[in-house]
Amino acid sequence: MIMDALWQSVILLITFWTSVRSYPGVYSKLCFPKDFMFGVATAAYQIEGAWNVSGKGEGMWDRYTHTHPERVFDHSNGDIADDSYHRYMDDVRLLKELGVKFYRFSISWPRVLPTGFANEINPDGVKYYKNLIDELHYNGIEPLVTMYHWDLPQPLQDLGGWTNPIMADYFQEYAKERTTHFTRLRLTVLLDAFGSRVRFWLTFNEPLTFCHDGYGGDDAPGHRASGLEDYLCGHTVLRAHAAVYRMFQQDYQRWLNGFMGITLDLAWIEPASPSQEDEEAAERTRQFFFGWFAHPIFSTQGDYPPIMRKRIDDISSRQNFTRSRLPHFTPQEVTALRGSFDFMGLNHYTTYLATTREVPVRLPPLFDDDMGVKLSQKPDWPKSKSNWLKVVPWGFRKTLNWIKDRYGNPPVLVTENGISLDRGLDDARRVHYIDGYLRALHAALTLDGCRVYGYAYWSLVDNFEWMRGYSERFGLYEVDFSSRSRTRTPRRSAAYFAQLARSRCLPAPALANFTRLQRSRLPAKFAF
Ligand code: GBH
């Protein structure tokens, strides 16, 4: 009897110990596959500055921050920002210091085409990006280029911006070569100018945000026409994406050996309770937030998510509209959109809880009424400097799994993930955030079989955080915005990230002691 019990406890102990040992993330070192790429991300308007320098035209965010400073938290703007237009060499030096494989940045449309139209190309603008790309290659860093990260040329916004269907054509001209018969100059825009040097392309960054918050809310152009302009914007953006992807596929892909995708953002949406109603509310939210753009491109079915189609059609008609506020694609457009990707760019930061919230049909229309959901966050989730961003690493794993299940496990590149904090170099909480989210990603990759190929931290440097100005800092490097040189100083997280990017392994946070990056101690050359 006693012997039996003894044996049993010995066996129990052994099983416990071996399972703990082999459970990734507790005691063992977590390493990412050899070809997994670590990188960092930025966007033109948020870092470049030089808003009216060297032939750059006025962008929609220039106009908006200049005419409505009161709408930005600290009344600031991107006029100078990190001054990366003049200091891109500094940025590349930091990238090298970090040892990252790729750098995600965006091209400012009004810097390349000052009026937005392809009849007038700004050579200095093209030169700037050529120099940046050359400098990246010289340092063995792969560029990942976003064609549109929200800075529309103002003259195009004057035509209604993305609510005007013709914008899809102008976007296509911006993206590709255009030849005219009356000039001997070969007019080369993005793909022709940079195509041979850039293998990874993203057409758009977060259409949900710039359509929903821009045309339906407070971001530029600040139209606040929710339930109407946001859908028109989304429709044009999707058509523009398909046109550019198909053009890329036909005319460029073979000889460029490149890849093109689109970056969509998805916060994890968890049902507030296990009730059927809340489960449905959560799935409805994922469809409205993500499926809106993902379903037409990544699902085998194509077109808008059926739940969106049904609800918006139905509510529009009960509001006495003669047609649905959600436009229709032609069958050709559905076909062009379906499968228009080589990979999916994913931005993920946080998690929300969803519960159903049905309001009586009313006017004016609202995206939120169409969706019919109330979102919240748990008060005990750790906070950041941004009120929307709570630290919920497990939501990342669920997000990746949901994408895998819904869209046939597409290749995913995490194009943004990060946390905002106050000023300060000792950002232990940022290290903790990255560590937690990467553990979740690692589990999704190795245990769940999600096809994730890389991860970019947002952001390389503190920068202009849109409506929050400079008050929320996301950088691995702190930037002194009061200094003329916009001095960049590595935070503790930069040292952590450098170790991670080089070793591809997560150091155990409890054991690791990350001191500040010291430039002199870094090896001069890195192998890629
Ligand atoms: C990304 O958006 C952007 O691509 C990037 O430019 C930005 O700097 C980064 O995140 C950090 O924010 O204020 O409650 O109305 C992330 C998705 C969507 C998150 C809009 C903030 C506004 C929430 N963002 N959302 S609220």
Coordinates of C-alpha atoms and ligand atoms in Angstrom, one line a residue:
M1 CA 0.0 0.0 0.0
I2 CA 2.5 2.5 1.2
M3 CA 5.0 1.4 -1.5
D4 CA 2.3 1.9 -4.1
A5 CA 1.6 5.4 -3.0
L6 CA 5.3 6.1 -2.9
W7 CA 5.8 4.9 -6.5
Q8 CA 2.8 6.8 -7.6
S9 CA 4.1 10.0 -6.3
V10 CA 7.5 9.4 -7.8
I11 CA 5.9 8.8 -11.2
L12 CA 3.8 11.9 -10.7
L13 CA 6.8 14.0 -9.9
I14 CA 8.7 12.8 -12.9
T15 CA 5.8 13.5 -15.3
F16 CA 5.3 16.9 -13.7
W17 CA 9.0 17.7 -14.0
T18 CA 9.3 16.5 -17.6
S19 CA 6.1 18.3 -18.7
V20 CA 7.2 21.5 -17.1
R21 CA 10.7 21.2 -18.7
S22 CA 9.2 20.7 -22.1
Y23 CA 6.5 23.3 -21.8
P24 CA 7.8 26.1 -23.9
G25 CA 8.0 29.4 -22.2
V26 CA 8.4 28.3 -18.7
Y27 CA 11.9 27.0 -18.3
S28 CA 13.2 26.3 -21.8
K29 CA 14.7 28.9 -24.1
L30 CA 12.3 29.9 -26.8
C31 CA 13.8 30.1 -30.2
F32 CA 12.3 31.1 -33.6
P33 CA 13.0 29.3 -36.8
K34 CA 16.1 30.1 -38.8
D35 CA 14.3 32.0 -41.5
F36 CA 12.0 34.0 -39.1
M37 CA 12.7 37.7 -39.6
F38 CA 12.8 40.4 -37.0
G39 CA 12.3 44.0 -38.0
V40 CA 11.0 47.4 -36.9
A41 CA 8.5 49.7 -38.5
T42 CA 7.8 53.4 -39.0
A43 CA 5.7 55.5 -41.3
A44 CA 6.5 58.6 -43.4
Y45 CA 4.3 61.3 -41.9
Q46 CA 5.2 60.1 -38.3
I47 CA 9.0 60.4 -38.7
E48 CA 10.1 62.3 -41.8
G49 CA 9.3 66.0 -41.1
A50 CA 10.5 68.2 -43.9
W51 CA 6.8 68.7 -44.7
N52 CA 7.4 71.4 -47.3
V53 CA 11.0 70.8 -48.2
S54 CA 12.6 69.9 -51.5
G55 CA 9.5 69.9 -53.6
K56 CA 7.2 67.9 -51.3
G57 CA 3.5 68.8 -51.8
E58 CA 1.0 69.3 -49.1
G59 CA -0.5 66.2 -47.6
M60 CA -3.9 65.6 -46.0
W61 CA -2.3 65.4 -42.5
D62 CA -0.3 68.6 -43.1
R63 CA -3.5 70.4 -43.9
Y64 CA -5.4 68.8 -41.0
T65 CA -2.9 69.4 -38.3
H66 CA -2.3 73.0 -39.5
T67 CA -6.0 73.9 -39.7
H68 CA -7.1 71.9 -36.7
P69 CA -4.3 72.0 -34.2
E70 CA -6.9 71.8 -31.4
R71 CA -7.9 68.3 -32.4
V72 CA -4.4 67.0 -31.8
F73 CA -3.8 66.2 -28.1
D74 CA -0.7 68.4 -27.7
H75 CA -1.5 70.7 -30.7
S76 CA 1.5 69.3 -32.5
N77 CA 2.1 68.1 -36.0
G78 CA 4.5 66.2 -38.2
D79 CA 6.3 69.3 -39.6
I80 CA 9.6 68.2 -38.2
A81 CA 8.8 65.0 -36.3
D82 CA 12.0 62.9 -36.1
D83 CA 13.5 64.9 -39.0
S84 CA 14.2 61.5 -40.7
Y85 CA 14.2 63.2 -44.1
H86 CA 17.5 64.7 -43.1
R87 CA 18.6 62.0 -40.6
Y88 CA 17.8 58.8 -42.3
M89 CA 21.4 57.8 -42.0
D90 CA 21.0 57.9 -38.2
D91 CA 18.0 55.7 -38.5
V92 CA 19.8 53.1 -40.6
R93 CA 22.6 53.2 -38.0
L94 CA 20.1 52.3 -35.3
L95 CA 18.7 49.5 -37.5
K96 CA 22.2 48.1 -37.8
E97 CA 22.8 48.4 -34.1
L98 CA 19.6 46.4 -33.6
G99 CA 20.7 43.8 -36.0
V100 CA 17.3 43.6 -37.6
K101 CA 16.7 41.8 -40.9
F102 CA 14.2 44.2 -42.3
Y103 CA 12.9 47.7 -42.0
R104 CA 9.3 48.6 -42.7
F105 CA 8.8 52.2 -43.8
S106 CA 6.3 54.0 -45.9
I107 CA 6.6 56.3 -48.9
S108 CA 5.0 59.7 -48.7
W109 CA 2.8 60.1 -51.8
P110 CA 3.0 63.9 -51.8
R111 CA 6.8 63.8 -51.5
V112 CA 7.0 61.7 -54.7
L113 CA 4.0 63.3 -56.5
P114 CA 3.5 66.7 -55.0
T115 CA 0.0 67.2 -56.4
G116 CA -0.9 63.5 -56.2
F117 CA -1.1 63.2 -60.0
A118 CA 1.6 61.3 -61.9
N119 CA 2.1 64.1 -64.4
E120 CA 4.6 65.8 -62.1
I121 CA 7.3 63.8 -60.3
N122 CA 9.5 65.3 -57.6
P123 CA 13.0 64.1 -58.3
D124 CA 14.2 65.0 -54.9
G125 CA 11.5 62.8 -53.4
V126 CA 12.4 59.9 -55.5
K127 CA 16.1 60.4 -54.7
Y128 CA 15.4 60.4 -50.9
Y129 CA 13.8 57.0 -51.0
K130 CA 16.5 55.7 -53.4
N131 CA 19.1 56.8 -51.0
L132 CA 17.4 55.2 -48.0
I133 CA 16.9 52.0 -49.9
D134 CA 20.6 52.0 -51.0
E135 CA 21.7 52.6 -47.5
L136 CA 19.6 49.7 -46.2
H137 CA 21.0 47.3 -48.8
Y138 CA 24.5 48.5 -48.1
N139 CA 23.9 47.4 -44.5
G140 CA 22.2 44.2 -45.4
I141 CA 18.7 45.2 -44.3
E142 CA 15.7 44.3 -46.4
P143 CA 13.3 47.1 -47.1
L144 CA 9.6 46.5 -46.7
V145 CA 7.7 49.4 -48.3
T146 CA 4.2 50.6 -47.5
M147 CA 2.9 52.5 -50.4
Y148 CA 0.2 54.3 -48.4
H149 CA 0.4 55.0 -44.7
W150 CA -2.4 57.6 -44.5
D151 CA -0.7 60.7 -46.0
L152 CA -2.9 61.4 -49.1
P153 CA -1.9 64.4 -51.2
Q154 CA -4.2 67.3 -50.3
P155 CA -5.3 68.0 -53.9
L156 CA -6.6 64.4 -54.0
Q157 CA -8.4 64.9 -50.7
D158 CA -10.0 68.0 -52.2
L159 CA -11.6 65.7 -54.8
G160 CA -13.1 63.7 -51.9
G161 CA -10.1 61.5 -51.2
W162 CA -10.9 57.8 -50.9
T163 CA -14.6 58.4 -51.0
N164 CA -14.1 59.2 -54.7
P165 CA -13.9 56.0 -56.8
I166 CA -11.4 57.6 -59.2
M167 CA -8.8 57.5 -56.4
A168 CA -8.3 53.8 -57.3
D169 CA -6.9 54.9 -60.7
Y170 CA -4.7 57.6 -59.2
F171 CA -3.3 55.2 -56.7
Q172 CA -2.5 52.8 -59.5
E173 CA -0.7 55.6 -61.4
Y174 CA 1.3 56.5 -58.2
A175 CA 2.2 52.8 -57.8
K176 CA 3.4 52.2 -61.3
E177 CA 5.2 53.5 -64.3
R178 CA 3.4 56.0 -66.5
T179 CA 4.6 57.0 -69.9
T180 CA 3.4 60.0 -71.8
H181 CA 3.8 60.6 -75.5
F182 CA 4.7 64.3 -75.1
T183 CA 7.8 63.9 -73.0
R184 CA 11.0 62.0 -73.6
L185 CA 11.3 61.5 -69.8
R186 CA 10.3 58.1 -68.7
L187 CA 8.1 58.9 -65.8
T188 CA 8.7 56.3 -63.2
V189 CA 6.8 56.1 -60.1
L190 CA 7.1 53.5 -57.2
L191 CA 7.4 50.1 -58.8
D192 CA 9.5 51.3 -61.6
A193 CA 11.7 53.6 -59.5
F194 CA 12.2 51.2 -56.6
G195 CA 10.9 47.8 -57.8
S196 CA 14.3 46.3 -58.6
R197 CA 15.6 47.1 -55.1
V198 CA 12.5 46.3 -53.0
R199 CA 11.2 42.8 -52.8
F200 CA 8.5 43.3 -50.1
W201 CA 5.6 45.6 -50.8
L202 CA 2.4 46.6 -48.9
T203 CA -0.2 48.5 -50.7
F204 CA -2.1 50.0 -47.7
N205 CA -1.6 50.3 -44.0
E206 CA -4.8 49.6 -41.9
P207 CA -7.7 50.6 -44.2
L208 CA -9.9 50.0 -41.2
T209 CA -8.3 52.8 -39.3
F210 CA -8.0 55.4 -42.0
C211 CA -11.5 54.7 -43.4
H212 CA -13.3 54.3 -40.1
D213 CA -11.4 56.9 -38.1
G214 CA -10.6 59.2 -41.0
Y215 CA -13.8 59.4 -43.0
G216 CA -16.0 58.3 -40.2
G217 CA -14.2 59.9 -37.2
D218 CA -11.6 62.3 -36.0
D219 CA -8.4 61.3 -37.9
A220 CA -7.6 63.3 -41.1
P221 CA -9.6 64.4 -43.0
G222 CA -11.9 64.4 -40.0
H223 CA -15.2 64.1 -41.9
R224 CA -17.0 62.2 -39.2
A225 CA -19.4 60.7 -41.7
S226 CA -19.7 57.3 -40.1
G227 CA -21.7 54.6 -41.8
L228 CA -21.4 56.3 -45.2
E229 CA -18.0 57.7 -46.1
D230 CA -16.1 54.9 -44.3
Y231 CA -17.8 52.3 -46.5
L232 CA -17.1 54.3 -49.7
C233 CA -13.5 54.7 -48.6
G234 CA -13.1 51.0 -48.0
H235 CA -14.6 50.2 -51.3
T236 CA -12.2 52.4 -53.3
V237 CA -9.3 51.2 -51.3
L238 CA -10.1 47.5 -51.9
R239 CA -10.5 48.2 -55.7
A240 CA -7.2 50.1 -55.7
H241 CA -5.5 47.3 -53.9
A242 CA -6.7 44.7 -56.4
A243 CA -5.7 46.8 -59.3
V244 CA -2.2 47.4 -58.0
Y245 CA -1.7 43.8 -57.0
R246 CA -2.8 42.5 -60.4
M247 CA -0.5 44.9 -62.2
F248 CA 2.4 43.9 -59.9
Q249 CA 1.7 40.3 -60.6
Q250 CA 1.5 40.7 -64.4
D251 CA 4.2 43.2 -65.1
Y252 CA 6.7 43.0 -62.3
Q253 CA 6.6 40.0 -60.1
R254 CA 8.4 37.6 -62.4
W255 CA 11.5 39.7 -62.9
L256 CA 11.5 41.3 -59.5
N257 CA 11.0 38.1 -57.6
G258 CA 8.9 40.2 -55.2
F259 CA 6.0 39.8 -52.8
M260 CA 3.0 42.1 -52.3
G261 CA 0.5 42.2 -49.5
I262 CA -1.7 44.5 -47.5
T263 CA -1.5 45.3 -43.8
L264 CA -4.8 44.9 -41.9
D265 CA -5.2 45.5 -38.2
L266 CA -7.0 43.2 -35.8
A267 CA -7.3 43.5 -32.1
W268 CA -8.4 40.3 -30.5
I269 CA -12.2 40.4 -29.8
E270 CA -13.2 38.1 -27.0
P271 CA -16.8 37.5 -26.0
A272 CA -17.6 39.3 -22.7
S273 CA -19.4 36.1 -21.5
P274 CA -19.7 32.6 -22.8
S275 CA -23.3 33.3 -23.9
Q276 CA -24.3 32.6 -27.5
E277 CA -25.2 36.3 -27.9
D278 CA -21.8 37.5 -26.9
E279 CA -20.0 34.8 -29.0
E280 CA -22.0 36.2 -32.0
A281 CA -21.2 39.8 -31.1
A282 CA -17.5 39.0 -30.9
E283 CA -17.5 37.2 -34.3
R284 CA -19.6 40.1 -35.8
T285 CA -17.0 42.6 -34.6
R286 CA -14.1 40.6 -36.1
Q287 CA -16.0 40.5 -39.4
F288 CA -16.8 44.3 -39.3
F289 CA -13.2 45.2 -38.2
F290 CA -11.2 42.7 -40.1
G291 CA -13.4 40.7 -42.5
W292 CA -14.5 44.0 -44.1
F293 CA -11.0 44.0 -45.8
A294 CA -9.9 40.4 -45.3
H295 CA -12.9 38.6 -46.7
P296 CA -12.8 40.1 -50.2
I297 CA -9.0 39.3 -50.4
F298 CA -8.2 36.3 -48.3
S299 CA -11.4 34.2 -48.2
T300 CA -12.1 31.6 -50.9
Q301 CA -15.6 33.1 -51.1
G302 CA -14.5 36.6 -51.8
D303 CA -16.6 39.8 -51.5
Y304 CA -17.7 41.4 -48.3
P305 CA -18.5 39.2 -45.2
P306 CA -22.1 38.0 -45.5
I307 CA -22.9 39.3 -42.0
M308 CA -21.8 42.9 -43.0
R309 CA -23.7 42.7 -46.3
K310 CA -26.9 41.5 -44.5
R311 CA -26.9 44.0 -41.6
I312 CA -25.9 47.1 -43.6
D313 CA -28.4 46.3 -46.4
D314 CA -31.1 45.7 -43.9
I315 CA -30.5 48.7 -41.7
S316 CA -30.1 51.0 -44.8
S317 CA -33.4 49.9 -46.1
R318 CA -35.1 50.4 -42.7
Q319 CA -33.6 53.9 -42.8
N320 CA -35.3 54.5 -46.1
F321 CA -32.2 54.6 -48.2
T322 CA -32.9 53.6 -51.7
R323 CA -29.7 51.6 -51.8
S324 CA -27.4 50.0 -49.3
R325 CA -24.8 52.2 -47.8
L326 CA -22.3 49.4 -48.4
P327 CA -21.4 49.5 -52.1
H328 CA -21.4 46.4 -54.4
F329 CA -18.4 45.0 -56.3
T330 CA -18.8 43.9 -59.9
P331 CA -18.2 40.2 -60.4
Q332 CA -14.9 41.1 -62.1
E333 CA -13.9 43.1 -59.1
V334 CA -14.7 40.2 -56.8
T335 CA -12.5 38.0 -58.9
A336 CA -9.6 40.5 -59.1
L337 CA -9.8 40.9 -55.3
R338 CA -10.0 37.2 -54.4
G339 CA -6.5 36.0 -53.7
S340 CA -4.8 39.3 -54.4
F341 CA -1.9 38.7 -52.0
D342 CA 1.3 37.0 -51.5
F343 CA 1.2 37.4 -47.8
M344 CA -0.9 39.1 -45.1
G345 CA 0.5 42.0 -43.1
L346 CA -0.9 42.0 -39.6
N347 CA -0.9 44.8 -37.0
H348 CA -1.9 43.6 -33.6
Y349 CA -1.7 45.5 -30.3
T350 CA -4.5 44.7 -27.9
T351 CA -7.7 42.9 -27.0
Y352 CA -11.4 44.0 -26.4
L353 CA -14.4 42.3 -24.9
A354 CA -17.6 42.3 -27.0
T355 CA -21.2 42.2 -25.9
T356 CA -24.3 42.8 -28.1
R357 CA -25.8 46.2 -28.2
E358 CA -28.8 46.6 -30.5
V359 CA -30.1 50.1 -30.8
P360 CA -33.4 51.0 -32.6
V361 CA -32.9 52.0 -36.2
R362 CA -32.0 55.7 -36.3
L363 CA -30.4 58.5 -38.3
P364 CA -27.7 59.6 -39.1
P365 CA -26.2 56.2 -39.8
L366 CA -23.3 55.0 -37.8
F367 CA -20.8 52.2 -38.3
D368 CA -21.2 51.2 -34.7
D369 CA -25.0 50.9 -35.0
D370 CA -24.5 48.7 -38.1
M371 CA -22.2 46.5 -36.1
G372 CA -24.4 46.5 -33.0
V373 CA -21.7 45.7 -30.4
K374 CA -20.5 47.3 -27.2
L375 CA -16.7 46.9 -26.6
S376 CA -14.9 47.1 -23.3
Q377 CA -11.6 46.1 -21.7
K378 CA -11.0 44.5 -18.3
P379 CA -9.9 47.0 -15.7
D380 CA -7.2 44.6 -14.4
W381 CA -5.5 44.3 -17.8
P382 CA -2.1 46.1 -17.5
K383 CA -2.3 49.6 -19.1
S384 CA 0.0 51.5 -21.5
K385 CA 0.2 55.2 -22.2
S386 CA -2.6 54.9 -24.8
N387 CA -6.1 54.4 -23.4
W388 CA -7.0 51.8 -26.0
L389 CA -3.9 49.7 -25.6
K390 CA -4.0 47.1 -22.8
V391 CA -1.4 44.4 -22.4
V392 CA -3.1 41.0 -23.3
P393 CA -0.6 38.7 -24.8
W394 CA -2.9 35.7 -25.1
G395 CA -5.1 37.7 -27.4
F396 CA -2.3 37.6 -30.0
R397 CA -2.3 33.8 -30.1
K398 CA -6.0 33.8 -30.5
T399 CA -5.8 36.4 -33.3
L400 CA -3.3 34.3 -35.3
N401 CA -5.3 31.2 -34.8
W402 CA -8.5 32.9 -35.9
I403 CA -6.8 34.1 -39.1
K404 CA -5.5 30.7 -39.7
D405 CA -8.9 29.1 -39.4
R406 CA -10.9 31.7 -41.3
Y407 CA -8.6 32.3 -44.2
G408 CA -6.9 29.0 -44.9
N409 CA -3.7 29.7 -43.0
P410 CA -2.2 32.5 -45.2
P411 CA 1.5 33.5 -44.8
V412 CA 1.5 36.2 -42.2
L413 CA 4.0 38.9 -41.5
V414 CA 3.4 40.8 -38.3
T415 CA 4.0 44.4 -39.5
E416 CA 3.3 46.1 -36.2
N417 CA 3.1 45.3 -32.5
G418 CA 4.2 47.5 -29.7
I419 CA 3.4 49.5 -26.6
S420 CA 3.4 53.2 -25.7
L421 CA 4.9 54.4 -22.4
D422 CA 6.0 57.6 -20.9
R423 CA 9.4 59.1 -21.6
G424 CA 12.3 57.2 -20.0
L425 CA 15.1 54.9 -20.9
D426 CA 14.5 52.2 -18.4
D427 CA 11.4 50.7 -20.1
A428 CA 11.2 47.3 -18.4
R429 CA 7.5 47.3 -19.2
R430 CA 8.2 47.5 -22.9
V431 CA 10.6 44.5 -22.6
H432 CA 7.9 42.7 -20.8
Y433 CA 5.3 43.5 -23.4
I434 CA 7.5 42.3 -26.3
D435 CA 8.4 39.2 -24.4
G436 CA 4.8 38.3 -23.6
Y437 CA 3.5 38.9 -27.2
L438 CA 6.4 37.0 -28.7
R439 CA 5.8 34.0 -26.5
A440 CA 2.2 34.0 -27.7
L441 CA 3.4 34.3 -31.3
H442 CA 5.9 31.5 -30.7
A443 CA 3.1 29.2 -29.4
A444 CA 0.9 30.1 -32.4
L445 CA 3.8 29.2 -34.7
T446 CA 5.2 26.0 -33.1
L447 CA 2.2 24.6 -31.3
D448 CA -0.7 25.7 -33.5
G449 CA 1.0 25.7 -36.9
C450 CA 0.2 29.3 -37.9
R451 CA 2.3 30.4 -40.8
V452 CA 4.1 33.5 -39.4
Y453 CA 7.2 34.6 -41.1
G454 CA 8.4 37.6 -39.3
Y455 CA 7.7 40.3 -36.7
A456 CA 8.2 44.0 -36.8
Y457 CA 8.1 46.1 -33.6
W458 CA 6.3 49.4 -33.8
S459 CA 8.3 51.6 -33.6
L460 CA 12.0 52.1 -34.2
V461 CA 11.8 55.6 -32.7
D462 CA 9.3 57.7 -30.8
N463 CA 7.3 59.6 -33.3
F464 CA 4.2 61.6 -34.1
E465 CA 1.4 59.4 -32.8
W466 CA -1.4 61.0 -34.9
M467 CA -4.2 62.5 -32.8
R468 CA -2.0 61.9 -29.6
G469 CA 0.9 64.0 -30.9
Y470 CA 4.1 63.3 -29.2
S471 CA 2.5 62.3 -25.9
E472 CA 2.6 58.5 -26.4
R473 CA 6.0 57.0 -27.1
F474 CA 6.4 53.7 -28.8
G475 CA 10.1 53.8 -29.7
L476 CA 12.9 51.3 -28.9
Y477 CA 14.9 54.6 -29.1
E478 CA 13.8 57.6 -27.2
V479 CA 13.8 60.8 -29.2
D480 CA 14.5 64.3 -27.7
F481 CA 12.0 66.4 -29.6
S482 CA 13.3 69.6 -28.0
S483 CA 16.8 69.1 -29.5
R484 CA 17.5 70.3 -33.0
S485 CA 19.2 67.1 -33.9
R486 CA 16.3 65.0 -32.6
T487 CA 18.8 63.0 -30.6
R488 CA 18.0 59.3 -30.5
T489 CA 18.9 57.3 -27.4
P490 CA 18.6 53.5 -27.0
R491 CA 16.2 52.4 -24.3
R492 CA 16.6 49.2 -22.4
S493 CA 14.2 47.6 -24.9
A494 CA 16.6 48.4 -27.7
A495 CA 19.2 46.3 -26.1
Y496 CA 16.7 43.5 -25.5
F497 CA 15.5 43.7 -29.1
A498 CA 19.1 43.6 -30.4
Q499 CA 19.8 40.4 -28.5
L500 CA 16.6 38.9 -29.7
A501 CA 17.1 39.9 -33.4
R502 CA 20.6 38.4 -33.4
S503 CA 19.9 35.2 -31.5
R504 CA 16.3 34.7 -32.6
C505 CA 15.7 33.4 -29.1
L506 CA 13.8 34.9 -26.3
P507 CA 16.0 35.5 -23.3
A508 CA 14.2 34.6 -20.0
P509 CA 13.2 38.0 -18.8
A510 CA 13.6 37.2 -15.2
L511 CA 17.2 36.1 -15.7
A512 CA 18.3 38.6 -18.3
N513 CA 19.8 41.8 -17.3
F514 CA 19.6 44.1 -20.2
T515 CA 21.9 47.0 -19.8
R516 CA 21.7 49.9 -22.2
L517 CA 23.0 49.5 -25.7
Q518 CA 26.6 50.7 -25.9
R519 CA 27.6 51.5 -29.4
S520 CA 31.3 50.8 -28.9
R521 CA 30.6 47.3 -27.7
L522 CA 28.6 46.3 -30.8
P523 CA 30.4 44.3 -33.4
A524 CA 31.1 46.4 -36.5
K525 CA 29.8 43.8 -39.0
F526 CA 26.8 41.6 -38.9
A527 CA 26.3 38.5 -40.9
F528 CA 22.9 38.1 -42.6
Ligands
GBH1 C1 -1.1 51.7 -35.8 O1 -2.5 51.7 -35.6 C2 -0.7 52.6 -36.9 O2 -0.5 51.9 -38.1 C3 0.5 53.4 -36.6 O3 0.7 54.4 -37.5 C4 0.4 53.9 -35.1 O4 1.4 54.8 -34.8 C5 0.4 52.7 -34.2 O5 -0.6 51.9 -34.5 C6 0.3 53.0 -32.8 O6 -1.0 53.5 -32.5 O7 -8.1 56.5 -29.6 O8 -9.6 54.9 -28.7 O9 -10.1 56.0 -30.7 C7 -3.0 50.8 -34.6 C8 -4.5 50.8 -34.6 C9 -6.4 52.2 -34.6 C10 -5.1 52.0 -32.6 C11 -7.1 53.4 -34.0 C12 -5.7 53.2 -32.1 C13 -7.7 54.6 -32.0 C14 -8.3 54.2 -30.7 N1 -5.1 52.0 -34.1 N2 -7.1 53.4 -32.6 S1 -9.1 55.5 -29.9

